[in-house]
Short mmCIF file of C-alpha atoms (C1' of nucleotides) in Angstrom, two decimals:
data_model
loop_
_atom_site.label_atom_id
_atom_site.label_comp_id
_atom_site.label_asym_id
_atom_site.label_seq_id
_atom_site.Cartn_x
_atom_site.Cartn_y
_atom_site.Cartn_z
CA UNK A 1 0.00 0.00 0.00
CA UNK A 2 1.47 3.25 -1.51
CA UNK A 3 1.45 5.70 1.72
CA UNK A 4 2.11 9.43 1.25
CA UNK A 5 3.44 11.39 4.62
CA UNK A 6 4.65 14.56 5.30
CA UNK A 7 4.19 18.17 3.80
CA UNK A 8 6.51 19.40 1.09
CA UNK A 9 6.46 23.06 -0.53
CA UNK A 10 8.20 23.58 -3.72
CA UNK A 11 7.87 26.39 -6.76
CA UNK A 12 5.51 26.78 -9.44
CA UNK A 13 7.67 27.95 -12.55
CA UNK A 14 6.04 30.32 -14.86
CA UNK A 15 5.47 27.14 -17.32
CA UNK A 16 3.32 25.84 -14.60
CA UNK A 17 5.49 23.02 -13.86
CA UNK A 18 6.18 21.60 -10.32
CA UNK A 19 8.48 19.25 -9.16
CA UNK A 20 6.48 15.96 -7.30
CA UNK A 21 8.70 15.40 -4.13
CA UNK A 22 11.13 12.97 -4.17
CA UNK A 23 9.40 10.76 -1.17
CA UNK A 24 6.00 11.00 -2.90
CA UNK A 25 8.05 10.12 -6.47
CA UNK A 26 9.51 7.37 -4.44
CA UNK A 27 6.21 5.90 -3.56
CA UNK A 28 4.74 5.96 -7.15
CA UNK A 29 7.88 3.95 -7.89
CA UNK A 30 6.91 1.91 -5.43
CA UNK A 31 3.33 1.57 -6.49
CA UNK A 32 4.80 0.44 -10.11
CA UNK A 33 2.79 3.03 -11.85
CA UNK A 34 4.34 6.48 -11.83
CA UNK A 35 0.50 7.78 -13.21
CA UNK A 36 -1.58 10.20 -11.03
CA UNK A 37 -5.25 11.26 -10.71
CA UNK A 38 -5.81 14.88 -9.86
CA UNK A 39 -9.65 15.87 -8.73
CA UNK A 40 -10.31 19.04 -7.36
CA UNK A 41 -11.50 18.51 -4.28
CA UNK A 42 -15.46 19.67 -4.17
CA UNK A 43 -15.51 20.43 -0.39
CA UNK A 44 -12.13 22.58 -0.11
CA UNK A 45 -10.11 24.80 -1.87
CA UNK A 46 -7.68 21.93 -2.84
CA UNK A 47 -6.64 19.26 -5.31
CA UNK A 48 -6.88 15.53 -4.41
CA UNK A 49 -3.95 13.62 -5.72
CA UNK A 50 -4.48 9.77 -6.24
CA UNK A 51 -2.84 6.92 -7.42
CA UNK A 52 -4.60 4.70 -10.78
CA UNK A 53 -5.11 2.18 -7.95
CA UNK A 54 -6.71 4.18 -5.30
CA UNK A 55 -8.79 6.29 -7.74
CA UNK A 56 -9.96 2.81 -9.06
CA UNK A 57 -11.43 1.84 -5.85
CA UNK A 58 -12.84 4.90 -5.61
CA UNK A 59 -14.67 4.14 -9.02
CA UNK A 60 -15.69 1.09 -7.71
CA UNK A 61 -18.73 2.08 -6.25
CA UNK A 62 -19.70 2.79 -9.96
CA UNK A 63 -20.66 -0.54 -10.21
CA UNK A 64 -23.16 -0.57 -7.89
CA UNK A 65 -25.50 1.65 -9.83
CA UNK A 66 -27.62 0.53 -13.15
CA UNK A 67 -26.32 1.07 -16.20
CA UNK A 68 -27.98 4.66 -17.68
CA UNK A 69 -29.50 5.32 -13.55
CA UNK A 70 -29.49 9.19 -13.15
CA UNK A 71 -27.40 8.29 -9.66
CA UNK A 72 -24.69 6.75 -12.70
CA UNK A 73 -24.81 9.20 -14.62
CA UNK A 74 -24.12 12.05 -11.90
CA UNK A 75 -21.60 10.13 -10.36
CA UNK A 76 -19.74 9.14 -13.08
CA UNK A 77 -20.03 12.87 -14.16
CA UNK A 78 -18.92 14.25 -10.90
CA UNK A 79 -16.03 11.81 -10.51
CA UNK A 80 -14.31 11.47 -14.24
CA UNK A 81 -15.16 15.12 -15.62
CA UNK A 82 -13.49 16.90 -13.75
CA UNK A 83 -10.50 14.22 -13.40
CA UNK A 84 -6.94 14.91 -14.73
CA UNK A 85 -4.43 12.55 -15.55
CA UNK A 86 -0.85 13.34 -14.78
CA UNK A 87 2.70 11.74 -15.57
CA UNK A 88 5.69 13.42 -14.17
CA UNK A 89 8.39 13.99 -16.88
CA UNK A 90 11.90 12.78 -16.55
CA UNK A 91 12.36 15.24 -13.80
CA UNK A 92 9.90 14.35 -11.78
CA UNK A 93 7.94 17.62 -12.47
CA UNK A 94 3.95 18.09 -13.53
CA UNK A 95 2.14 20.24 -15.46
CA UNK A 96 -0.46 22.06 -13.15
CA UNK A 97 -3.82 22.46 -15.32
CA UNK A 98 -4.81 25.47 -15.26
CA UNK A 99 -8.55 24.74 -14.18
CA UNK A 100 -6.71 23.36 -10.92
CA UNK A 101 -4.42 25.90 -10.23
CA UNK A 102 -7.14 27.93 -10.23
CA UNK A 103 -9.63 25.48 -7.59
CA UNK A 104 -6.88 25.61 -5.49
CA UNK A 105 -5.84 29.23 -5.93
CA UNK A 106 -2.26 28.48 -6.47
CA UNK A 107 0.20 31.01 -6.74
CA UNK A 108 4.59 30.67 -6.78
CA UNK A 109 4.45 28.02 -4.23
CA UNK A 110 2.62 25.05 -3.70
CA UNK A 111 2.19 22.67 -0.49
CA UNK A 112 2.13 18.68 -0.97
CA UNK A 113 0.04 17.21 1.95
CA UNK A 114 0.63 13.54 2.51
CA UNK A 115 -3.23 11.99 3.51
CA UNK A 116 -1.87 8.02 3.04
CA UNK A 117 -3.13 6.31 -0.13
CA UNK A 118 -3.37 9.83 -1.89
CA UNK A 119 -1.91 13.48 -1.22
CA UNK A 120 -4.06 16.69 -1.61
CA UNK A 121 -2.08 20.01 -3.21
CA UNK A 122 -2.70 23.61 -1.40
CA UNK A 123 -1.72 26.74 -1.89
CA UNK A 124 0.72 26.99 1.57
CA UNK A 125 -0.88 29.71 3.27
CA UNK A 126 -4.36 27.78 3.06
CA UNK A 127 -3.15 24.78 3.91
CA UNK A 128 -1.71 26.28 7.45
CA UNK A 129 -5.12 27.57 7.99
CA UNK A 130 -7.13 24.74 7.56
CA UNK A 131 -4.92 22.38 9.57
CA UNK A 132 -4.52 24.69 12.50
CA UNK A 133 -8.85 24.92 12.28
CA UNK A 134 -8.84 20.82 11.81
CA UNK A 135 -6.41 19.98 15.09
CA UNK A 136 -8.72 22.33 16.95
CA UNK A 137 -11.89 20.84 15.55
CA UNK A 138 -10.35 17.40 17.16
CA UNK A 139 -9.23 18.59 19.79
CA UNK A 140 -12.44 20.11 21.19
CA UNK A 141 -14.31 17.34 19.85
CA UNK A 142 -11.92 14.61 21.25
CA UNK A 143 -12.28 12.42 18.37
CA UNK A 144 -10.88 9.32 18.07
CA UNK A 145 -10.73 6.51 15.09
CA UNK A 146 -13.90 4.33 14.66
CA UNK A 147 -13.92 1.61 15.86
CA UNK A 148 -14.63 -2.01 17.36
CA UNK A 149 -17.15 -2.21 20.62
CA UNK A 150 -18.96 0.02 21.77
CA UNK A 151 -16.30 1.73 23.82
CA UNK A 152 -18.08 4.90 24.68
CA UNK A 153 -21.62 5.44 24.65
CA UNK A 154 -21.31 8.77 22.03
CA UNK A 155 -23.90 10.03 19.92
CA UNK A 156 -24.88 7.06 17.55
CA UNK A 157 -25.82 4.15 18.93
CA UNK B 1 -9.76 -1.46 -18.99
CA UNK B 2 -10.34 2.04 -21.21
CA UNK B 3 -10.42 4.72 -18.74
CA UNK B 4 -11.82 8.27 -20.67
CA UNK B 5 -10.76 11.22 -18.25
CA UNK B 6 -11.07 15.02 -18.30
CA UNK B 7 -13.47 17.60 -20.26
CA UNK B 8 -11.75 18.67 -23.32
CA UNK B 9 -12.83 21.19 -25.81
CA UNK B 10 -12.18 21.29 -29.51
CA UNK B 11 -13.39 23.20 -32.59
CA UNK B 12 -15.29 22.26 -34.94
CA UNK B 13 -14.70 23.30 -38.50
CA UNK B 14 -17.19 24.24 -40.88
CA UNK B 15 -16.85 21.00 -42.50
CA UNK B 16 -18.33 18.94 -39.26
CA UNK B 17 -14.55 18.15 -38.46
CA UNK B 18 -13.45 17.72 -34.82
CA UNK B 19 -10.11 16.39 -33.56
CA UNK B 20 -10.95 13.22 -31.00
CA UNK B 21 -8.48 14.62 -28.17
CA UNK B 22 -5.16 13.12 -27.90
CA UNK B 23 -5.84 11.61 -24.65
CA UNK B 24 -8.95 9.78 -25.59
CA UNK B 25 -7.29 8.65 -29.03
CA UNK B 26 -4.39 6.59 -27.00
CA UNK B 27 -7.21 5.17 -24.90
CA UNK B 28 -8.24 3.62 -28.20
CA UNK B 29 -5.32 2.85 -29.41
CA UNK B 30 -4.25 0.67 -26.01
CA UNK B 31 -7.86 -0.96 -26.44
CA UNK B 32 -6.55 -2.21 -29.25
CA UNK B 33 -9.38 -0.53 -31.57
CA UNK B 34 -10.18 2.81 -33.14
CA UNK B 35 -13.58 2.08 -33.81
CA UNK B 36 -16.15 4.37 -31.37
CA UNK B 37 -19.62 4.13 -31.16
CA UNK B 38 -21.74 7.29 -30.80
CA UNK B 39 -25.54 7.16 -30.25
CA UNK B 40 -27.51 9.99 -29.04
CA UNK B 41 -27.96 10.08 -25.26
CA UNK B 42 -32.10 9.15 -24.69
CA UNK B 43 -31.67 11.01 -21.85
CA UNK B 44 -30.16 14.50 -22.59
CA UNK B 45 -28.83 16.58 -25.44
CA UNK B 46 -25.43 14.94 -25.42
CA UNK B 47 -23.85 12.18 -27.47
CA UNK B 48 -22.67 9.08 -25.77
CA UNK B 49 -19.16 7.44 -27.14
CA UNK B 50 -18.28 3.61 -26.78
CA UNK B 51 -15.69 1.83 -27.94
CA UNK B 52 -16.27 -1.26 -29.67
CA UNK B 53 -16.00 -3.62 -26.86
CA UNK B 54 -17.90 -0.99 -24.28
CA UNK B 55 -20.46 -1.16 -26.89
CA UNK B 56 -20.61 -4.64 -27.31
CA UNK B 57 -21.17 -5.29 -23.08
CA UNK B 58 -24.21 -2.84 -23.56
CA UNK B 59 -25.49 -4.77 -25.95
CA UNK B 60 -25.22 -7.75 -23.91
CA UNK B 61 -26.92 -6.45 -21.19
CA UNK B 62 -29.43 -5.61 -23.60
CA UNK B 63 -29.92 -9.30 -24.05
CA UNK B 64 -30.54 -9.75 -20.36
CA UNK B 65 -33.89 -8.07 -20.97
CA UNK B 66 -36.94 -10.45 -21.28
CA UNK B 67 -37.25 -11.00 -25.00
CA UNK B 68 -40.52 -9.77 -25.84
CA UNK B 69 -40.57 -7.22 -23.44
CA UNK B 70 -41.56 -3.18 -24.75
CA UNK B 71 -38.87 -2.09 -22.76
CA UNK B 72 -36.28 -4.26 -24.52
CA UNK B 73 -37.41 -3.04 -27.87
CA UNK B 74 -37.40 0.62 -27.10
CA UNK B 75 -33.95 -0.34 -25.68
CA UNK B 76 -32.54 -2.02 -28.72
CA UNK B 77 -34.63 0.91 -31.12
CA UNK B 78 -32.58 3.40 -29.45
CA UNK B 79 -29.43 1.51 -28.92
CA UNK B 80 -29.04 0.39 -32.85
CA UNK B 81 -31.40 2.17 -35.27
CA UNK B 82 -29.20 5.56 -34.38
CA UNK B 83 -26.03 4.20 -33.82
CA UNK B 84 -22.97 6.44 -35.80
CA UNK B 85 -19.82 4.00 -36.01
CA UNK B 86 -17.14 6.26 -36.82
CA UNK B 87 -13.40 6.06 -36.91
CA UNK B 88 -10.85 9.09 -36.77
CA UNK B 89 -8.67 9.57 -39.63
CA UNK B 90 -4.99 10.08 -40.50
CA UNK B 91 -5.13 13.43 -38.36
CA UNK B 92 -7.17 12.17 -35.94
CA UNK B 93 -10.55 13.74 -36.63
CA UNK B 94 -13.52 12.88 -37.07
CA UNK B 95 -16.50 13.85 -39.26
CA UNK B 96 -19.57 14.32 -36.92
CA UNK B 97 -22.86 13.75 -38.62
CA UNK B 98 -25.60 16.71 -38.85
CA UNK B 99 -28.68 13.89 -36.99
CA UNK B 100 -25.90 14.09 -33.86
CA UNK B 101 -24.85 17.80 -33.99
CA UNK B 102 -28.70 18.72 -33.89
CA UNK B 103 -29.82 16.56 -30.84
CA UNK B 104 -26.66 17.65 -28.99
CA UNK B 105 -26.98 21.07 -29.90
CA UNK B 106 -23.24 21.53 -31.07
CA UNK B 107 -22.13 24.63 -32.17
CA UNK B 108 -18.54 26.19 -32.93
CA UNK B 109 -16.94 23.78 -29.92
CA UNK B 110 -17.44 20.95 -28.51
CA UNK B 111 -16.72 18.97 -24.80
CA UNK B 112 -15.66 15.71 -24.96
CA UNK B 113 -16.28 14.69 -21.25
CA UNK B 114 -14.65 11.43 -20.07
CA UNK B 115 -17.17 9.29 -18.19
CA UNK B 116 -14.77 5.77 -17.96
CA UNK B 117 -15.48 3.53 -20.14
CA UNK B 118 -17.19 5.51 -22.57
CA UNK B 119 -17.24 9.64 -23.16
CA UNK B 120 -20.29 12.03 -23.94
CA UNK B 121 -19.87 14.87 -26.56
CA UNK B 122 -21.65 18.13 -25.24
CA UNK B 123 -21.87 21.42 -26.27
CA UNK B 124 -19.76 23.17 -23.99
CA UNK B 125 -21.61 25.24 -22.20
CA UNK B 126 -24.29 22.79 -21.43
CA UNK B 127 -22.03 20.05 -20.18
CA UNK B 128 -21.26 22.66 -17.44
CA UNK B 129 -24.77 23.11 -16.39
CA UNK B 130 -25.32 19.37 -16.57
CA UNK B 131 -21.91 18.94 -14.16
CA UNK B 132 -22.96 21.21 -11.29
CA UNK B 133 -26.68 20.01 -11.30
CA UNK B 134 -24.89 16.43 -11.18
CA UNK B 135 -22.63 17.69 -8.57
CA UNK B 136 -25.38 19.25 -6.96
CA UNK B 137 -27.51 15.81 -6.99
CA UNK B 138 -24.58 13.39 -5.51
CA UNK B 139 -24.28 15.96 -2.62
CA UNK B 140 -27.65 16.11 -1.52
CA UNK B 141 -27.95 11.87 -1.95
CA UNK B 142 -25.17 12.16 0.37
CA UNK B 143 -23.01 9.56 -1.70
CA UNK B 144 -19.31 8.95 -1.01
CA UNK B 145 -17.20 11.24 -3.50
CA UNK B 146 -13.46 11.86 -3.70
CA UNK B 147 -12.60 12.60 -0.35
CA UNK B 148 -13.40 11.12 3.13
CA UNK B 149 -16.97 9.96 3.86
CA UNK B 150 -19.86 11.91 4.81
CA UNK B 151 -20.15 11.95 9.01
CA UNK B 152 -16.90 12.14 9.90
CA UNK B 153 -14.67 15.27 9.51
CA UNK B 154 -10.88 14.47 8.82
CA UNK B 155 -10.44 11.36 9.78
CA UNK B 156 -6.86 10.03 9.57
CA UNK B 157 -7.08 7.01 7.54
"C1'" DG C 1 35.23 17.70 15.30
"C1'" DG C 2 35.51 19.75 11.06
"C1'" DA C 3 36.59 20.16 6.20
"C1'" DC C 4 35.91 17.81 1.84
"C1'" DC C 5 33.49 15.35 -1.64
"C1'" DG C 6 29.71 13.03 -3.97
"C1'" DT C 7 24.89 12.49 -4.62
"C1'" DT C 8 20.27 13.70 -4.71
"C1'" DC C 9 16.91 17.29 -5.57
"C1'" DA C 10 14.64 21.27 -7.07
"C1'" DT C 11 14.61 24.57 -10.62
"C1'" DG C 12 15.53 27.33 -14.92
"C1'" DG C 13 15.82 27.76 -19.89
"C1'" DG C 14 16.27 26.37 -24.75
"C1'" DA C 15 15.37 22.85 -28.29
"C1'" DT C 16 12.10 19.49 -30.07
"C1'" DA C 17 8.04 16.92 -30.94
"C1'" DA C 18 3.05 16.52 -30.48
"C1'" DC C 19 -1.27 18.44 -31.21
"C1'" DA C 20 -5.23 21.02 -32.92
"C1'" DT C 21 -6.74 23.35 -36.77
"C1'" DG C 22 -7.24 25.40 -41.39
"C1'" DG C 23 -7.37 24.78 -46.23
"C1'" DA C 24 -6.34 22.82 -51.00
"C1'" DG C 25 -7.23 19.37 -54.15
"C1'" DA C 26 -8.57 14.29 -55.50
"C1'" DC C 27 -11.94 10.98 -55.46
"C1'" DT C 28 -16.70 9.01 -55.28
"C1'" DA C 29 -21.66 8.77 -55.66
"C1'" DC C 30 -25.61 10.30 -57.37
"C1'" DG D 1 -21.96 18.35 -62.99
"C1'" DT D 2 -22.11 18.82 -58.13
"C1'" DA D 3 -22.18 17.83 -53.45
"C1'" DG D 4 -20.13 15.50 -50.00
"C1'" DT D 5 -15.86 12.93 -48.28
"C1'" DC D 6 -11.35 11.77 -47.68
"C1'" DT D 7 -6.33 12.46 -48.11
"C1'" DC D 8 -2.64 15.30 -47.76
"C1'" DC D 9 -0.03 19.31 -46.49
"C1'" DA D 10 0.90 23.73 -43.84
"C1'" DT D 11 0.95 26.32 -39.60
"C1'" DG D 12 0.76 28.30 -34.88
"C1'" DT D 13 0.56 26.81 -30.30
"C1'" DT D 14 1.53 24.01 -26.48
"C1'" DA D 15 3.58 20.46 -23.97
"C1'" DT D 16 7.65 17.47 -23.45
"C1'" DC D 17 12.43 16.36 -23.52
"C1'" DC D 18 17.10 17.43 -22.54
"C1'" DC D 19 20.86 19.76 -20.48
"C1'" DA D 20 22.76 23.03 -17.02
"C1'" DT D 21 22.93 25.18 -12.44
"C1'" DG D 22 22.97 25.52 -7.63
"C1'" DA D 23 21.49 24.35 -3.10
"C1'" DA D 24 21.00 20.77 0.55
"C1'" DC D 25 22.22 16.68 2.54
"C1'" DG D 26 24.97 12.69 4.05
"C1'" DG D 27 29.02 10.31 4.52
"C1'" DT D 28 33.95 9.94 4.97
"C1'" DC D 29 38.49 10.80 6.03
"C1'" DC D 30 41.89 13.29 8.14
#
DNA sequence: GGACCGTTCATGGGATAACATGGAGACTAC
DNA sequence: GTAGTCTCCATGTTATCCCATGAACGGTCC
């Protein structure tokens, strides 16, 4: 399992390349498939990053629908439309769409946020934000993972 | 598998030309076939794009369908009677034909919108509408999309 | 401990190939 | 003939490849 840590920040150049860190390159070495699925993310001013395998489960649930269902069709819509493809070249760099750059309102630099399977791609400054808001969101909320038993009687049951 | 992803837009010349985007093309080329399918969409004002073999699993499904039933025939009317094969040429274009342009509405440019195994052909200002009322629809269903699950905000995993 | 060296990375710029697009004929069918 | 296609060629634009630079890091040897 491919497994993306860390945060990186490195340059766009005024071609609208960026280099792919070396860990995360490492990892799509790893993976034996150097491709990459970027999705801007619909709930955040971001870019998801996957891997062809992890964006194929995600598809997965494709299946599950009727050929020609309006649930299909939307999905499908929603999750390929809007999908780009990338290869890094024989530097390791990518071509930033513009229609992503844009989502995730990139400007010189650009953060690389390790989230496991997949990475997300933020402009730095946002990305600070949002994970100083998110540790205080689970902090306050003292979240933990789900899990097995019943543990603690909170909300749900 | 043939995975179509992305929205592209081309131009279509005043000869009905339209170049099949690169992307797409090596799709067909790694399927081993340059053959695509288009039928008009019974649904909306778009054209819908197989390959050979996608085409050929519809049509199997098709014969799932009790044999007498009305619904199979309007299936099979639709499916065949205005099927387009068409195959790009040297350039990689191909030559769209006037029944299609009208029922999609095409104009000056067209959107070729990568939904997976096959692609739709919109004009491209209603492929946008159609994407954020699609959007709009998966959100409200409260299906999983790209991302983490519904209840749970940032979990780790 | 500290200076030296080699390697890995990120980054910049110029050359090259791929791509989308426009138009001129040649060919075919009616 | 004439209308509609198809093949072929030309062109501007854009992405990709290739090489060069410089900084950062790690290891080694004195």
């Amino acid at each position: 399992m491919t497994r993306f840590l860390g945060t990186h920040v490195n340059r766009l150049d005024r071609k609208g390349r960026v280099s792919v860190p070396a860990p995360f390159r490492a990892e799509l070495t790893r993976a034996e498939s150097d491709e990459l699925i970027f999705v801007p993310s619909h709930r955040e001013a971001c870019i998801e990053a996957y891997t062809s395998r992890a964006f194929d489960d995600l598809v997965e649930k494709l299946e599950n629908f009727d050929e020609f269902s309006e649930e299909r069709e939307d999905f499908a819509a929603t999750l390929y439309a809007d999908a780009h493809p990338m290869r890094p070249d024989s530097e390791g760099r990518i071509m930033m769409p513009e229609a992503l750059i844009a989502h995730a309102g990139l400007q010189e630099s650009v953060a690389f946020i390790g989230m496991g399977k997949k990475f997300q791609i933020w402009d730095p400054e946002a990305a600070r934000q949002r994970n100083s808001q998110a540790r205080a969101r689970v902090g306050e909320k003292g979240l933990t993972l789900p899990g097995r038993g019943p543990a603690r009687p909170e909300g749900g049951a």
